[in-house]
Coordinates of N, CA and C in Angstrom, one line a residue:
G1 N 0.8 -1.3 0.1 CA -0.2 0.0 -0.2 C 0.7 1.2 0.4
T2 N 0.2 2.4 -0.4 CA 1.1 3.7 -0.4 C 1.1 4.1 1.3
K3 N 1.9 5.1 1.6 CA 2.1 5.8 3.1 C 1.5 7.2 2.8
D4 N 0.8 7.7 1.6 CA 0.2 8.9 1.5 C -1.1 9.7 2.6
G5 N -1.3 8.6 3.3 CA -2.8 8.8 4.2 C -4.1 8.5 3.2
G6 N -3.6 7.4 2.3 CA -5.0 7.3 1.5 C -5.6 6.0 1.7
I7 N -6.3 5.8 0.9 CA -7.4 4.3 1.0 C -6.6 3.2 1.2
E8 N -5.3 2.9 0.3 CA -4.5 1.3 0.4 C -4.0 1.6 2.0
E9 N -3.6 2.9 2.4 CA -2.9 2.6 3.9 C -4.2 2.0 4.8
E10 N -5.2 3.0 4.6 CA -6.6 2.3 5.2 C -6.8 0.9 5.4
R11 N -6.7 0.3 4.4 CA -6.6 -1.0 3.6 C -5.5 -1.9 4.4
D12 N -4.4 -1.5 4.6 CA -3.3 -2.0 5.0 C -3.5 -2.2 6.2
V13 N -4.3 -1.4 7.1 CA -4.2 -1.7 8.3 C -5.7 -2.7 8.8
D14 N -6.1 -2.5 8.0 CA -7.4 -3.4 8.3 C -7.1 -4.8 7.8
L15 N -5.9 -4.8 6.8 CA -5.9 -6.4 6.3 C -5.0 -6.8 7.5
M16 N -4.2 -6.0 8.3 CA -3.6 -6.7 9.6 C -4.4 -6.8 10.9
K17 N -5.5 -6.2 11.0 CA -6.5 -6.6 12.0 C -7.4 -7.9 11.6
L18 N -7.0 -8.7 10.9 CA -7.7 -9.9 10.5 C -6.9 -11.0 10.8
T19 N -7.7 -12.3 11.4 CA -6.9 -13.2 11.8 C -6.3 -13.9 10.4
A20 N -5.6 -14.7 10.5 CA -5.1 -15.9 9.6 C -5.9 -16.8 8.9
V21 N -6.8 -17.0 9.5 CA -8.1 -18.0 9.2 C -8.9 -16.8 8.2
Q22 N -9.4 -15.8 8.8 CA -10.0 -14.7 7.8 C -9.2 -14.2 6.9
L23 N -8.4 -14.2 6.7 CA -7.5 -13.3 5.5 C -7.2 -14.8 4.7
S24 N -6.8 -15.8 4.8 CA -6.9 -16.8 4.1 C -8.8 -17.2 3.4
A25 N -9.3 -17.0 4.2 CA -10.5 -17.0 3.8 C -10.9 -15.9 2.6
K26 N -10.9 -14.6 2.9 CA -11.0 -13.5 2.3 C -10.0 -13.9 0.3
M27 N -8.5 -14.2 0.4 CA -8.3 -14.9 -0.3 C -8.7 -15.6 -1.4
K28 N -8.8 -16.7 -0.8 CA -9.8 -18.1 -1.3 C -10.8 -17.2 -2.2
A29 N -11.5 -16.3 -1.9 CA -12.8 -16.1 -2.3 C -12.7 -14.9 -3.1
G30 N -11.5 -14.6 -3.5 CA -10.6 -13.5 -4.2 C -11.4 -12.2 -4.0
E31 N -11.7 -12.2 -2.5 CA -11.6 -10.7 -1.8 C -10.7 -9.8 -2.1
I32 N -9.6 -10.3 -1.6 CA -8.3 -9.4 -1.4 C -7.0 -10.7 -2.4
R33 N -6.2 -9.5 -2.8 CA -4.9 -10.5 -3.5 C -4.2 -11.0 -2.6
V34 N -3.2 -11.9 -2.6 CA -2.2 -12.4 -1.9 C -1.5 -11.1 -1.7
T35 N -0.8 -10.5 -2.9 CA -0.2 -9.1 -2.8 C -0.3 -8.4 -1.7
D36 N -1.7 -7.9 -2.0 CA -1.8 -7.2 -0.6 C -1.7 -7.1 0.3
A37 N -2.2 -8.7 0.7 CA -1.5 -9.5 2.2 C -0.3 -9.1 2.7
V38 N 0.7 -9.6 1.5 CA 1.7 -9.4 1.7 C 2.4 -8.0 2.1
S39 N 2.1 -6.9 1.2 CA 2.1 -5.8 1.0 C 2.1 -5.3 2.1
A40 N 0.7 -5.2 2.9 CA 0.1 -5.2 4.5 C 0.9 -5.5 5.3
A41 N 1.8 -6.5 5.6 CA 2.2 -6.9 6.3 C 3.9 -6.1 6.5
L42 N 4.4 -5.7 5.3 CA 5.4 -5.0 5.0 C 5.5 -3.9 5.4
A43 N 4.8 -3.2 5.5 CA 4.3 -1.9 5.8 C 4.4 -1.7 7.0
A44 N 3.4 -2.7 8.0 CA 3.4 -2.9 9.1 C 4.8 -3.1 10.3
I45 N 5.3 -4.0 9.2 CA 7.0 -4.1 9.3 C 7.9 -3.0 9.9
K46 N 7.5 -2.2 8.7 CA 8.3 -0.7 8.0 C 7.8 0.2 9.2
E47 N 6.6 0.2 9.5 CA 6.4 0.9 10.9 C 6.6 1.0 12.1
R48 N 6.3 -0.5 12.5 CA 6.8 -1.0 13.8 C 8.1 -1.3 14.2
D49 N 8.7 -2.2 13.2 CA 10.2 -2.6 13.5 C 11.5 -1.6 14.3
K50 N 11.4 -0.2 14.2 CA 11.9 0.6 14.4 C 11.5 0.6 16.1
E51 N 10.7 0.2 16.4 CA 10.6 0.5 17.8 C 11.0 -1.0 18.3
V52 N 10.4 -2.1 17.7 CA 10.6 -3.5 18.3 C 11.9 -4.1 17.8
N53 N 12.0 -3.3 17.1 CA 13.4 -4.5 16.7 C 13.5 -5.8 16.6
A54 N 12.4 -6.4 15.7 CA 12.1 -7.6 15.4 C 13.0 -8.4 14.4
F55 N 13.4 -7.6 13.3 CA 13.5 -8.9 12.3 C 14.9 -8.2 12.1
I56 N 15.8 -9.2 11.8 CA 17.1 -8.4 11.2 C 17.3 -8.8 10.2
T57 N 16.3 -9.4 8.9 CA 16.3 -8.8 7.8 C 14.8 -9.2 7.4
V58 N 14.5 -8.1 6.3 CA 13.2 -8.3 5.8 C 13.3 -8.2 4.2
D59 N 12.8 -9.6 3.7 CA 13.2 -9.5 2.4 C 12.3 -9.0 1.5
E60 N 11.7 -8.0 1.2 CA 10.9 -7.3 0.7 C 10.8 -7.7 -0.7
E61 N 11.5 -7.5 -1.3 CA 11.6 -7.8 -2.8 C 10.9 -9.4 -3.1
G62 N 11.9 -10.3 -2.4 CA 11.5 -11.9 -2.5 C 10.3 -12.0 -2.1
A63 N 9.6 -11.3 -0.6 CA 8.1 -11.7 -0.4 C 7.2 -11.6 -1.8
M64 N 7.5 -10.4 -2.0 CA 6.6 -9.5 -2.9 C 6.7 -10.5 -4.6
K65 N 7.8 -11.0 -4.8 CA 8.2 -12.2 -6.0 C 6.9 -13.3 -5.7
R66 N 7.5 -13.9 -4.5 CA 6.7 -14.9 -4.0 C 5.5 -15.2 -4.0
A67 N 4.7 -14.0 -3.4 CA 3.3 -13.3 -3.3 C 2.7 -13.5 -4.9
G68 N 3.8 -12.7 -5.9 CA 2.8 -12.8 -6.8 C 2.9 -14.4 -7.9
E69 N 4.0 -15.4 -7.4 CA 3.5 -16.4 -7.7 C 2.6 -17.4 -7.0
V70 N 2.1 -17.2 -6.0 CA 1.1 -17.6 -5.2 C -0.2 -17.3 -5.5
Q71 N 0.0 -16.0 -6.0 CA -1.4 -15.7 -6.1 C -1.8 -16.1 -7.5
R72 N -0.5 -16.5 -8.8 CA -1.0 -17.0 -9.5 C -1.4 -18.3 -9.8
L73 N -1.4 -19.3 -8.5 CA -1.7 -20.3 -8.5 C -3.2 -21.1 -8.5

């Protein structure tokens, strides 16, 4: 999503409030794309990791590439 305060940022936040089961169901139903979910997760990591320092490495490119591959399945 974008970080311009727009709809995509709001959607990122909404996706992060879903449980894994809810997220999976929405992806299977075609309501959201796998790439949307991964993008939301990456945005959350970027926003919060400065405070919690939970990740050593985040492979954004690899994550988005794999999300695209999964989306095509």
